[in-house]
Amino acid sequence: MEKAVIIKYSEIGVKGKNRHLFEEALVRRIEDVLSKVGDGFKVTRPQGRIFVESEDGSDFDFEDVKEALLKVFGIQEFALCHVTKDDGTEALAKELVDFLKEQYEGEVFSFKVNTRRARKNYPLESMELSALMGEKILDAFPEWKVDVHDPELIVHIEIRDKINYYAKSYQGLRGLPNGTGGRAMLLLSGGIDSPVAGYMMAKRGIVLDAVYFHAPPYTSERAKQKVVDLAKQVAAYSGEIRLHVVNFTDIQLAIYEKCPHDELTIIMRRYMMRIAEDFAGQDGAMALITGESVGQVASQTIQSLNCTNEVCKLPVFRPLIGFDKQDIIDISQQIETYETSILPYEDCCTIFVAKHPVTKPRAERIRASERKLDDVIDELYKTAIETTETIVIN
Ligand code: ATP
Ligand code: MG
């Protein structure tokens, strides 16, 4: 008997001629996360399934593989599977009962056995084998009962050259595999929202690059490290992220010095979008992503969003736009970015923030205010781009 993991993937996006691209991307991603678990895993994809085995048939720790697969987009569900050679029904029943005891000792279920016969010369019909194994399971677990319509547990048996059996399955994240959706640039702050926004777009198969604006010495090394940590936590799901850390201090100081203080945030946000779009161009990213949500703060009213939007040509994805803060927090807890996000380090926006920011900025007025930067902004902008540090995170 050998161990394997059987993986079923979601049907979304798998139809038609792109199916193989989806499958290959999923296999690559699974290989990638398993390479961090250990050497010697083999990932194959026989008919509509993906199998993970050890290359030489040796044992492996399912718990580690499980943790890794729980972070892969594109998986519907997966299960620990045993692969055994066909030594007759007595031997199969014994192995199957041992397998169930290992996973379910002490638990009580309604169940059914589901047999699939890919090898047609097997001596029993599918139904006959299911019935026979059902009896053997009932002998071993007298409190269990059979329910063919709505069972709590389905015991699967697949008859190929060898015989596979599995029962307990784990829900995957669904979504689309990493890399099937192109590349986008995430504006990643140290807050709660933007890591969640990145996660949600990565779930649609998008590869993430990120940009973080810091303002040393007003923001500390710890604040930057916090963003690096968040990027790492998101990268556990999204795969590698190239993080651009932009020194934004001089631009912010210039805005502070020359522009009306109630417009600081909105003007600052416009420069963030412009710089993010420049890096998107360099990296081949085709959209920007932010963690904005309507009405959350002054810079996220519908008027403010119009005002920040007008400076960029790329589409801006705001996956949290209609989300409640608590819903966003729930996701950030699930993906385990929350604890990092709430660390109390200063953020470049909070340092220069006005007491009463405009909530309904008019674009013409903001443009007029920005013209006060004309003398200095080109040089500052160029320096900000040139002094950016890029960190590859995976
Ligand atoms: P978050 O929790 O993501 O920081 P927030 O509620 O604090 O969001 P804002 O500070 O208004 O909201 O920022 C809105 C969005 O702008 C963020 O979600 C993020 O995408 C981007 N952003 C804000 N500050 C930065 C920064 N310092 N670097 C990069 N992106 C930023
Ligand atoms: Mg913020």
CSV table of C-alpha atoms and ligand atoms in Angstrom, one decimal:
chain,number,residue,atom,x,y,z
A,1,MET,CA,0.0,0.0,0.0
A,2,GLU,CA,1.3,3.5,-0.9
A,3,LYS,CA,0.0,6.9,0.1
A,4,ALA,CA,-1.1,9.6,-2.4
A,5,VAL,CA,-3.2,12.7,-2.3
A,6,ILE,CA,-6.0,13.0,-4.8
A,7,ILE,CA,-6.9,16.5,-5.8
A,8,LYS,CA,-10.1,17.6,-7.5
A,9,TYR,CA,-10.1,21.0,-9.1
A,10,SER,CA,-12.9,23.5,-9.6
A,11,GLU,CA,-14.6,23.4,-12.9
A,12,ILE,CA,-14.6,27.1,-13.4
A,13,GLY,CA,-12.4,28.1,-16.3
A,14,VAL,CA,-11.5,24.6,-17.1
A,15,LYS,CA,-13.8,24.1,-20.1
A,16,GLY,CA,-12.8,24.4,-23.7
A,17,LYS,CA,-9.3,24.9,-25.2
A,18,ASN,CA,-7.9,26.7,-22.2
A,19,ARG,CA,-8.3,23.7,-19.9
A,20,HIS,CA,-4.8,22.4,-20.2
A,21,LEU,CA,-3.4,25.9,-19.4
A,22,PHE,CA,-5.4,25.9,-16.2
A,23,GLU,CA,-4.3,22.3,-15.3
A,24,GLU,CA,-0.7,23.0,-16.0
A,25,ALA,CA,-0.7,26.2,-13.9
A,26,LEU,CA,-2.3,24.3,-11.1
A,27,VAL,CA,0.2,21.5,-11.2
A,28,ARG,CA,3.1,24.0,-11.3
A,29,ARG,CA,1.7,25.8,-8.3
A,30,ILE,CA,1.2,22.5,-6.4
A,31,GLU,CA,4.8,21.6,-7.2
A,32,ASP,CA,5.9,25.0,-6.0
A,33,VAL,CA,4.2,24.7,-2.6
A,34,LEU,CA,5.4,21.1,-2.2
A,35,SER,CA,9.0,22.0,-2.9
A,36,LYS,CA,8.8,23.9,0.4
A,37,VAL,CA,7.5,20.8,2.2
A,38,GLY,CA,10.3,18.6,1.0
A,39,ASP,CA,12.0,16.9,-1.9
A,40,GLY,CA,10.8,13.9,-3.8
A,41,PHE,CA,7.1,14.6,-4.5
A,42,LYS,CA,5.7,13.7,-7.9
A,43,VAL,CA,2.6,15.5,-9.2
A,44,THR,CA,0.7,13.9,-12.1
A,45,ARG,CA,-2.6,14.4,-13.7
A,46,PRO,CA,-4.5,11.4,-14.9
A,47,GLN,CA,-8.0,12.2,-16.3
A,48,GLY,CA,-9.4,15.2,-14.6
A,49,ARG,CA,-7.6,14.6,-11.3
A,50,ILE,CA,-4.3,15.5,-9.9
A,51,PHE,CA,-2.2,13.1,-7.8
A,52,VAL,CA,0.5,13.8,-5.4
A,53,GLU,CA,2.8,10.9,-4.5
A,54,SER,CA,6.4,10.5,-3.3
A,55,GLU,CA,8.7,9.8,-6.2
A,56,ASP,CA,9.9,6.4,-4.8
A,57,GLY,CA,6.7,5.3,-3.2
A,58,SER,CA,8.0,6.1,0.3
A,59,ASP,CA,5.8,7.4,3.1
A,60,PHE,CA,5.3,11.1,3.6
A,61,ASP,CA,3.6,13.3,6.2
A,62,PHE,CA,0.1,14.1,5.0
A,63,GLU,CA,-0.4,16.9,7.5
A,64,ASP,CA,2.4,18.9,5.9
A,65,VAL,CA,1.0,18.3,2.4
A,66,LYS,CA,-2.4,19.3,3.6
A,67,GLU,CA,-1.2,22.6,5.1
A,68,ALA,CA,0.5,23.4,1.8
A,69,LEU,CA,-2.5,22.5,-0.4
A,70,LEU,CA,-4.9,24.6,1.8
A,71,LYS,CA,-3.1,27.6,0.3
A,72,VAL,CA,-3.4,26.8,-3.3
A,73,PHE,CA,-6.0,28.5,-5.5
A,74,GLY,CA,-7.9,26.3,-8.0
A,75,ILE,CA,-8.4,23.3,-5.7
A,76,GLN,CA,-12.0,22.2,-5.1
A,77,GLU,CA,-11.2,19.5,-2.6
A,78,PHE,CA,-8.5,16.9,-1.8
A,79,ALA,CA,-8.2,13.7,0.2
A,80,LEU,CA,-5.6,11.4,1.5
A,81,CYS,CA,-5.7,8.3,-0.7
A,82,HIS,CA,-4.2,4.8,-0.4
A,83,VAL,CA,-3.1,3.0,-3.5
A,84,THR,CA,-2.9,-0.8,-3.2
A,85,LYS,CA,-2.5,-3.7,-5.6
A,86,ASP,CA,-5.4,-5.9,-6.3
A,87,ASP,CA,-5.1,-8.9,-3.9
A,88,GLY,CA,-8.8,-9.7,-3.8
A,89,THR,CA,-11.8,-8.3,-1.9
A,90,GLU,CA,-10.8,-9.8,1.5
A,91,ALA,CA,-7.5,-8.0,1.5
A,92,LEU,CA,-9.1,-4.8,0.2
A,93,ALA,CA,-11.7,-4.9,2.9
A,94,LYS,CA,-9.1,-5.3,5.6
A,95,GLU,CA,-7.0,-2.4,4.4
A,96,LEU,CA,-10.0,-0.2,3.9
A,97,VAL,CA,-11.3,-0.8,7.4
A,98,ASP,CA,-7.8,-0.1,8.9
A,99,PHE,CA,-7.7,3.1,6.9
A,100,LEU,CA,-11.1,4.3,8.2
A,101,LYS,CA,-10.1,3.3,11.8
A,102,GLU,CA,-7.0,5.4,11.5
A,103,GLN,CA,-9.0,8.5,10.4
A,104,TYR,CA,-12.3,8.0,12.2
A,105,GLU,CA,-11.8,5.9,15.3
A,106,GLY,CA,-14.6,6.9,17.8
A,107,GLU,CA,-16.7,8.9,15.3
A,108,VAL,CA,-20.1,7.9,14.0
A,109,PHE,CA,-21.3,8.5,10.5
A,110,SER,CA,-24.0,7.7,8.0
A,111,PHE,CA,-22.1,6.6,4.9
A,112,LYS,CA,-22.1,5.1,1.5
A,113,VAL,CA,-19.4,3.4,-0.6
A,114,ASN,CA,-19.0,4.7,-4.1
A,115,THR,CA,-17.0,2.5,-6.5
A,116,ARG,CA,-15.7,3.6,-9.9
A,117,ARG,CA,-14.4,1.0,-12.3
A,118,ALA,CA,-11.9,2.3,-14.8
A,119,ARG,CA,-10.7,-1.3,-15.3
A,120,LYS,CA,-13.7,-3.2,-16.7
A,121,ASN,CA,-12.3,-6.7,-16.3
A,122,TYR,CA,-12.6,-6.5,-12.5
A,123,PRO,CA,-14.6,-9.5,-11.4
A,124,LEU,CA,-17.3,-7.6,-9.5
A,125,GLU,CA,-19.7,-4.8,-10.8
A,126,SER,CA,-19.2,-1.4,-9.1
A,127,MET,CA,-22.5,-1.8,-7.2
A,128,GLU,CA,-21.5,-5.3,-6.0
A,129,LEU,CA,-18.2,-4.2,-4.7
A,130,SER,CA,-19.8,-1.1,-3.0
A,131,ALA,CA,-22.3,-3.3,-1.3
A,132,LEU,CA,-19.7,-5.8,-0.2
A,133,MET,CA,-17.3,-3.2,1.2
A,134,GLY,CA,-20.3,-1.5,2.9
A,135,GLU,CA,-21.0,-4.7,4.8
A,136,LYS,CA,-17.4,-5.0,5.9
A,137,ILE,CA,-17.4,-1.5,7.1
A,138,LEU,CA,-20.6,-2.0,9.1
A,139,ASP,CA,-19.1,-5.1,10.7
A,140,ALA,CA,-16.1,-3.0,11.8
A,141,PHE,CA,-18.2,0.1,12.8
A,142,PRO,CA,-21.5,-1.3,14.1
A,143,GLU,CA,-22.8,2.2,15.0
A,144,TRP,CA,-22.4,3.5,11.5
A,145,LYS,CA,-25.4,3.3,9.1
A,146,VAL,CA,-25.7,3.3,5.4
A,147,ASP,CA,-27.4,6.2,3.7
A,148,VAL,CA,-27.2,6.2,0.0
A,149,HIS,CA,-29.1,9.4,-0.6
A,150,ASP,CA,-27.5,11.9,1.8
A,151,PRO,CA,-24.5,10.3,3.6
A,152,GLU,CA,-22.2,12.3,5.9
A,153,LEU,CA,-19.3,10.4,4.5
A,154,ILE,CA,-18.6,8.9,1.1
A,155,VAL,CA,-16.0,6.2,0.9
A,156,HIS,CA,-14.5,6.2,-2.6
A,157,ILE,CA,-13.0,3.2,-4.3
A,158,GLU,CA,-11.4,3.5,-7.8
A,159,ILE,CA,-10.4,0.4,-9.6
A,160,ARG,CA,-7.6,1.0,-12.0
A,161,ASP,CA,-4.5,-1.2,-12.5
A,162,LYS,CA,-4.2,-0.6,-8.9
A,163,ILE,CA,-6.9,0.2,-6.5
A,164,ASN,CA,-7.3,3.6,-4.9
A,165,TYR,CA,-9.5,4.3,-1.9
A,166,TYR,CA,-10.1,7.5,0.1
A,167,ALA,CA,-12.8,9.1,2.3
A,168,LYS,CA,-12.1,12.2,4.4
A,169,SER,CA,-11.8,15.2,2.0
A,170,TYR,CA,-10.8,18.7,2.7
A,171,GLN,CA,-12.2,21.8,1.0
A,172,GLY,CA,-9.7,23.7,-1.1
A,173,LEU,CA,-9.8,27.5,-1.6
A,174,ARG,CA,-11.3,27.2,-5.1
A,175,GLY,CA,-10.5,30.2,-7.3
A,176,LEU,CA,-8.2,30.1,-10.3
A,177,PRO,CA,-4.5,28.9,-10.3
A,178,ASN,CA,-1.8,31.4,-9.9
A,179,GLY,CA,-0.7,32.9,-13.2
A,180,THR,CA,-3.8,32.2,-15.3
A,181,GLY,CA,-5.0,35.8,-14.9
A,182,GLY,CA,-2.1,38.0,-15.9
A,183,ARG,CA,-0.2,40.4,-13.6
A,184,ALA,CA,-1.4,43.4,-11.5
A,185,MET,CA,0.2,46.0,-9.2
A,186,LEU,CA,-1.1,46.0,-5.6
A,187,LEU,CA,-0.8,49.2,-3.5
A,188,LEU,CA,0.2,47.5,-0.3
A,189,SER,CA,0.1,49.5,2.9
A,190,GLY,CA,0.5,48.1,6.4
A,191,GLY,CA,-3.2,48.2,7.0
A,192,ILE,CA,-5.9,45.5,7.1
A,193,ASP,CA,-7.5,46.1,3.8
A,194,SER,CA,-4.8,46.0,1.1
A,195,PRO,CA,-3.4,42.5,1.9
A,196,VAL,CA,-7.0,41.2,1.7
A,197,ALA,CA,-7.5,43.0,-1.6
A,198,GLY,CA,-4.3,41.3,-2.9
A,199,TYR,CA,-5.4,37.9,-1.7
A,200,MET,CA,-8.8,38.3,-3.5
A,201,MET,CA,-7.3,39.2,-6.8
A,202,ALA,CA,-4.7,36.4,-6.5
A,203,LYS,CA,-7.6,34.1,-6.0
A,204,ARG,CA,-8.7,35.0,-9.6
A,205,GLY,CA,-5.3,33.7,-10.9
A,206,ILE,CA,-3.6,37.1,-10.9
A,207,VAL,CA,0.1,37.4,-10.2
A,208,LEU,CA,0.9,40.2,-7.8
A,209,ASP,CA,3.5,42.8,-7.8
A,210,ALA,CA,3.3,45.3,-5.0
A,211,VAL,CA,4.3,48.9,-4.2
A,212,TYR,CA,4.7,50.3,-0.7
A,213,PHE,CA,5.2,54.0,0.0
A,214,HIS,CA,7.2,54.8,3.1
A,215,ALA,CA,8.3,58.1,4.5
A,216,PRO,CA,11.6,57.7,6.5
A,217,PRO,CA,12.4,59.1,9.0
A,218,TYR,CA,8.7,59.7,9.8
A,219,THR,CA,8.0,56.1,9.3
A,220,SER,CA,10.3,53.5,10.8
A,221,GLU,CA,12.2,50.4,9.6
A,222,ARG,CA,9.7,48.4,11.7
A,223,ALA,CA,6.8,49.8,9.6
A,224,LYS,CA,8.6,48.7,6.5
A,225,GLN,CA,9.3,45.3,7.9
A,226,LYS,CA,5.6,45.0,8.7
A,227,VAL,CA,4.8,45.4,5.0
A,228,VAL,CA,7.4,43.0,4.0
A,229,ASP,CA,5.9,40.5,6.4
A,230,LEU,CA,2.4,41.1,5.1
A,231,ALA,CA,3.7,40.6,1.5
A,232,LYS,CA,5.2,37.3,2.6
A,233,GLN,CA,1.9,36.2,4.1
A,234,VAL,CA,0.0,37.1,0.9
A,235,ALA,CA,2.7,35.4,-1.2
A,236,ALA,CA,2.0,32.2,0.7
A,237,TYR,CA,-1.2,32.1,-1.4
A,238,SER,CA,-0.3,34.2,-4.4
A,239,GLY,CA,3.2,33.0,-5.1
A,240,GLU,CA,6.2,35.3,-5.6
A,241,ILE,CA,5.6,39.0,-5.2
A,242,ARG,CA,8.0,41.7,-6.3
A,243,LEU,CA,7.7,44.5,-3.8
A,244,HIS,CA,8.8,48.0,-4.7
A,245,VAL,CA,9.5,50.1,-1.6
A,246,VAL,CA,9.3,53.8,-2.7
A,247,ASN,CA,10.7,56.6,-0.6
A,248,PHE,CA,7.8,59.0,-0.6
A,249,THR,CA,9.1,61.5,2.0
A,250,ASP,CA,10.1,64.4,-0.2
A,251,ILE,CA,7.0,64.2,-2.3
A,252,GLN,CA,4.9,64.3,0.8
A,253,LEU,CA,6.9,67.2,2.3
A,254,ALA,CA,6.4,69.1,-0.9
A,255,ILE,CA,2.7,68.5,-0.9
A,256,TYR,CA,2.5,69.5,2.8
A,257,GLU,CA,4.4,72.7,2.1
A,258,LYS,CA,2.6,73.8,-1.0
A,259,CYS,CA,-0.9,72.5,-1.1
A,260,PRO,CA,-4.0,73.1,1.0
A,261,HIS,CA,-3.9,70.8,4.0
A,262,ASP,CA,-7.5,69.6,3.6
A,263,GLU,CA,-6.4,68.2,0.2
A,264,LEU,CA,-3.2,66.5,1.4
A,265,THR,CA,-4.5,63.0,1.4
A,266,ILE,CA,-6.2,63.1,-1.9
A,267,ILE,CA,-3.2,64.6,-3.7
A,268,MET,CA,-0.9,62.1,-2.0
A,269,ARG,CA,-3.2,59.3,-3.2
A,270,ARG,CA,-3.0,60.6,-6.7
A,271,TYR,CA,0.8,60.5,-6.6
A,272,MET,CA,0.7,57.0,-5.3
A,273,MET,CA,-1.5,55.9,-8.2
A,274,ARG,CA,0.8,57.6,-10.7
A,275,ILE,CA,3.9,56.0,-9.3
A,276,ALA,CA,2.2,52.6,-9.0
A,277,GLU,CA,1.2,52.9,-12.6
A,278,ASP,CA,4.8,53.6,-13.7
A,279,PHE,CA,6.0,50.5,-11.9
A,280,ALA,CA,3.1,48.5,-13.4
A,281,GLY,CA,4.4,49.6,-16.9
A,282,GLN,CA,7.9,48.4,-16.0
A,283,ASP,CA,6.7,45.0,-14.7
A,284,GLY,CA,4.1,44.3,-17.3
A,285,ALA,CA,1.2,44.6,-14.9
A,286,MET,CA,-2.1,45.4,-16.5
A,287,ALA,CA,-4.1,46.8,-13.6
A,288,LEU,CA,-3.7,48.4,-10.2
A,289,ILE,CA,-5.2,46.9,-7.0
A,290,THR,CA,-6.2,48.9,-3.9
A,291,GLY,CA,-7.9,48.0,-0.6
A,292,GLU,CA,-10.4,50.8,-0.9
A,293,SER,CA,-14.0,50.5,0.2
A,294,VAL,CA,-16.7,53.1,-0.4
A,295,GLY,CA,-17.1,55.5,2.5
A,296,GLN,CA,-14.6,54.0,4.8
A,297,VAL,CA,-12.5,57.2,5.1
A,298,ALA,CA,-12.6,60.7,3.5
A,299,SER,CA,-10.3,59.5,0.7
A,300,GLN,CA,-12.7,56.7,-0.2
A,301,THR,CA,-15.9,58.6,-0.9
A,302,ILE,CA,-17.2,58.3,-4.4
A,303,GLN,CA,-16.0,61.8,-5.2
A,304,SER,CA,-12.5,61.0,-3.8
A,305,LEU,CA,-12.4,57.8,-5.8
A,306,ASN,CA,-13.2,59.7,-9.0
A,307,CYS,CA,-10.5,62.1,-8.2
A,308,THR,CA,-7.8,59.5,-7.6
A,309,ASN,CA,-9.0,57.4,-10.5
A,310,GLU,CA,-8.6,60.2,-13.1
A,311,VAL,CA,-4.8,60.1,-12.9
A,312,CYS,CA,-4.4,56.6,-14.1
A,313,LYS,CA,-5.1,54.8,-17.4
A,314,LEU,CA,-4.9,51.3,-16.2
A,315,PRO,CA,-8.1,49.8,-14.7
A,316,VAL,CA,-8.1,50.0,-10.9
A,317,PHE,CA,-9.3,46.8,-9.2
A,318,ARG,CA,-10.9,47.4,-5.8
A,319,PRO,CA,-12.2,44.0,-4.8
A,320,LEU,CA,-13.3,45.3,-1.3
A,321,ILE,CA,-15.3,48.2,-2.7
A,322,GLY,CA,-18.7,47.0,-1.3
A,323,PHE,CA,-17.3,45.3,1.8
A,324,ASP,CA,-18.0,46.1,5.4
A,325,LYS,CA,-15.0,46.5,7.6
A,326,GLN,CA,-15.9,43.5,9.6
A,327,ASP,CA,-16.2,41.3,6.5
A,328,ILE,CA,-12.7,42.4,5.5
A,329,ILE,CA,-11.4,41.7,9.0
A,330,ASP,CA,-13.0,38.2,8.9
A,331,ILE,CA,-11.0,37.4,5.7
A,332,SER,CA,-7.8,38.9,7.1
A,333,GLN,CA,-8.2,36.6,10.1
A,334,GLN,CA,-8.8,33.6,7.8
A,335,ILE,CA,-5.7,34.3,5.8
A,336,GLU,CA,-3.7,35.2,8.9
A,337,THR,CA,-2.6,38.8,8.0
A,338,TYR,CA,-4.8,40.4,10.7
A,339,GLU,CA,-2.3,40.1,13.6
A,340,THR,CA,0.4,41.7,11.5
A,341,SER,CA,-1.9,44.4,10.1
A,342,ILE,CA,-2.9,45.6,13.6
A,343,LEU,CA,0.7,46.1,14.8
A,344,PRO,CA,0.7,49.8,15.8
A,345,TYR,CA,3.5,51.2,13.6
A,346,GLU,CA,3.1,54.5,12.0
A,347,ASP,CA,1.9,54.8,8.4
A,348,CYS,CA,3.0,57.4,5.9
A,349,CYS,CA,-0.6,58.6,5.5
A,350,THR,CA,-1.3,59.1,9.1
A,351,ILE,CA,1.7,61.4,9.7
A,352,PHE,CA,0.7,64.1,7.3
A,353,VAL,CA,-3.0,63.7,7.6
A,354,ALA,CA,-5.3,66.8,8.0
A,355,LYS,CA,-7.8,67.2,10.8
A,356,HIS,CA,-10.6,67.9,8.4
A,357,PRO,CA,-9.8,66.4,5.0
A,358,VAL,CA,-12.1,67.2,2.0
A,359,THR,CA,-14.7,64.5,1.6
A,360,LYS,CA,-16.1,65.7,-1.7
A,361,PRO,CA,-13.0,66.9,-3.6
A,362,ARG,CA,-13.6,68.5,-7.0
A,363,ALA,CA,-11.1,67.4,-9.6
A,364,GLU,CA,-10.5,70.9,-11.1
A,365,ARG,CA,-9.6,72.3,-7.7
A,366,ILE,CA,-7.3,69.4,-6.9
A,367,ARG,CA,-5.6,69.8,-10.3
A,368,ALA,CA,-5.1,73.6,-9.6
A,369,SER,CA,-3.6,72.7,-6.2
A,370,GLU,CA,-1.2,70.2,-7.8
A,371,ARG,CA,0.0,72.9,-10.1
A,372,LYS,CA,1.7,74.5,-7.1
A,373,LEU,CA,4.1,71.6,-7.2
A,374,ASP,CA,5.1,72.3,-10.8
A,375,ASP,CA,8.6,73.6,-9.9
A,376,VAL,CA,9.7,70.6,-7.9
A,377,ILE,CA,7.6,67.6,-8.7
A,378,ASP,CA,9.3,66.3,-11.8
A,379,GLU,CA,12.7,66.0,-10.0
A,380,LEU,CA,11.1,64.6,-6.8
A,381,TYR,CA,9.1,62.1,-8.8
A,382,LYS,CA,12.2,61.0,-10.8
A,383,THR,CA,14.2,60.6,-7.6
A,384,ALA,CA,11.5,58.6,-5.9
A,385,ILE,CA,11.4,56.1,-8.9
A,386,GLU,CA,15.2,55.9,-9.1
A,387,THR,CA,15.7,55.3,-5.4
A,388,THR,CA,13.1,52.6,-5.1
A,389,GLU,CA,14.2,49.4,-3.6
A,390,THR,CA,12.8,46.2,-5.0
A,391,ILE,CA,12.5,43.1,-2.8
A,392,VAL,CA,11.5,39.7,-4.2
A,393,ILE,CA,9.3,38.0,-1.7
A,394,ASN,CA,8.3,34.3,-1.7
B,1,ATP,P1,-5.4,49.7,4.3
B,1,ATP,O1,-5.9,49.0,5.5
B,1,ATP,O2,-5.2,48.8,3.1
B,1,ATP,O3,-4.1,50.5,4.6
B,1,ATP,P2,-7.0,52.0,4.7
B,1,ATP,O4,-8.3,51.7,5.1
B,1,ATP,O5,-6.0,52.4,5.7
B,1,ATP,O6,-6.5,50.7,3.9
B,1,ATP,P3,-6.2,54.2,3.1
B,1,ATP,O7,-5.0,54.5,4.0
B,1,ATP,O8,-7.1,55.3,2.6
B,1,ATP,O9,-7.1,53.1,3.6
B,1,ATP,O10,-5.6,53.6,1.8
B,1,ATP,C1,-6.4,53.1,0.7
B,1,ATP,C2,-5.6,52.2,-0.2
B,1,ATP,O11,-4.5,52.9,-0.7
B,1,ATP,C3,-5.0,51.1,0.6
B,1,ATP,O12,-5.9,50.0,0.7
B,1,ATP,C4,-3.8,50.8,-0.3
B,1,ATP,O13,-4.2,50.0,-1.4
B,1,ATP,C5,-3.4,52.1,-0.7
B,1,ATP,N1,-2.3,52.7,0.2
B,1,ATP,C6,-2.5,53.5,1.2
B,1,ATP,N2,-1.4,53.8,1.9
B,1,ATP,C7,-0.4,53.2,1.2
B,1,ATP,C8,1.0,53.1,1.3
B,1,ATP,N3,1.7,53.7,2.3
B,1,ATP,N4,1.7,52.3,0.4
B,1,ATP,C9,1.0,51.6,-0.6
B,1,ATP,N5,-0.3,51.7,-0.8
B,1,ATP,C10,-1.0,52.5,0.1
B,2,MG,MG,-3.9,52.6,5.3
